[in-house]
Amino acid sequence: MAAGLASAVPTARAQSPVVLQRELLYLLAEINYQLFLARRQDERLLLALAALQLQALNPTLSTVAGTAMNVAGINESSEAMSCPVFVGTGTLLGEDTCLWSKVTGQRTNQFSTDTDSVGLRIGGQAELAPGWFLGGTLSTGTSWQQAEGTNTTARGQSAGGSVAVKRVQGPWLLAGALGFSTTWNRMTRQGVGLANGQMVQADINASFAGLRLRGAYDFAFDGWYVRPRLDVAASYTWMPGFTETGPAGGVFSYAAQNKIGAMLAPIVELGGRIDLGERTILRPYLAAGPQFVPDNTWKVVASFTGPLSYIGSFSQTFVGPSVLATVEAGLQLYDAQGLDLRAEYKLAAGYSILSQTASLRLGWRF
């Protein structure tokens, strides 16, 4: 009996305050660990929500950056490429000295983001020496964007210009053009995380430059012609970093991005000549071909600001089509004494993208 009581005493002493303190520390450590796991779970949830939001924003950001088709600066350079007229009474195309203005409307849908834009462009070219032409353009425009099924919208203004040098010799046309443009955009979206349900805004600027080289050869027939051409182009896109404005804990900060792109477009143009009188000529034409755009991607890297900035950054990559089908159809009506009127429709279609452009150009040839 005494032995039994003696053996019980150390056990009671084993539950002394020192041991209880140590067990309490273990318990506190376990509680802290569980809180840490819960916090990490919340962080992972916020990152997942942010990634989903960025995935929804990415088509809009890519459109703002002009990289979905990777042709913003490239297309600007192409505007200075063309002031065609028939040589003499045949169907061989040549170039002329001219001034012109052009109004353009465009609608593009890419990955459920609609973009509507209108633009005004003026340009002209002059013959510096026999067969050598120097041309240029200036442009301005406004665009509106709406991501389908979301509250994400954007509105932008743009300005740009281009310069081109052409060499025309018989059926051959060789040309090179350099284009540039810049955009200012205001994006509005619905916040996530601590800003869930509230509106967040951001001002986004982007700049582009494009270089295009073109070679074309005319096969002239009686009343009609075939002009195969090859365009090779390169572009550079730069979008500085920016931070949204809105409720603390629910806005993103975006890293600066830049992108070098390329484009190859073999096109065949089929056209005709219809003499409507002694001085008036109608040129209907249709051109079609593929446009290859390798590595047509745009990666956006973002992070939370304010109290959630410790979570770190997250990213999404937008993958645009690598091949587009393009179609151009137009009517050019011009007077041998100078007046030149052209209506044109362009279509570009590829994986998850459809872009349509209509334009009306009024010019005067010298």
C-alpha angles and dihedrals in degrees: 000000000000090000090054092052091047091054091050095056097071089049091056089046088051087068090057121141090264092059092042090051090052092049090048090053089051089050093049090048090052091049091050090048092051090048088050090052091048090049092049089048089053090048091050089049091050091047090049091050091046092049090051090049091049090048089055091045096046098083089051092047091045091051090048088051090049095230104115088091094013090224107106097109091027093057091048089057092051093059092074092052104083139061099133129177133166116263110238116317097326135082099256108122122227138163133257141191109268151151122215147167126210136197117202135189122189137183121190130179117191125166091341095310116120120207123187121185141172126197145180122212133180126191149145146175140217134204108243096180134353106303094359120108134181118200140173145178142202123201145182132184150167128222137191126199134192126180107217115244093011140081092240113124136162136191124193147180124211140190131183150145144197143202128207139188120203136189118199120188118163109302092349126098120184119177143165127194137184119203134184136182141168133201136203115202137181112205124193124190142161113264128236134204112020089359096051110155094010126109122253127192137198137182111222126190126188134177130201140191127187136186120199129186120192134190123183138171127197125221102195121200135170104295097345143052143199120218118185113191138179124211122194116184143172128197139191124204125192124186116177120219117269141180128222123234121227144087115349113263095022105072131088133225114213126210121232114265136197133182138191114204140177137205136195120190125178105191133180119205122199118191145158144209124232118180108212094182142332093300108017122086130184119204114190114186142176125194129182141167146121126288115209116206111178120200092010096174136126123199122202120198117194141165138191119262130214120015093357096051091102090070091076134221133318132189146202129198122215113209115203127193117286093204128041130186110223131194130182124188126175152153122222117193117184141165120228088231095058120284113121125184124178133180117190140180125196130190128190120180134174143133106337094343136098122173126181126184131185123187142175120205128192118192146164124218124207 
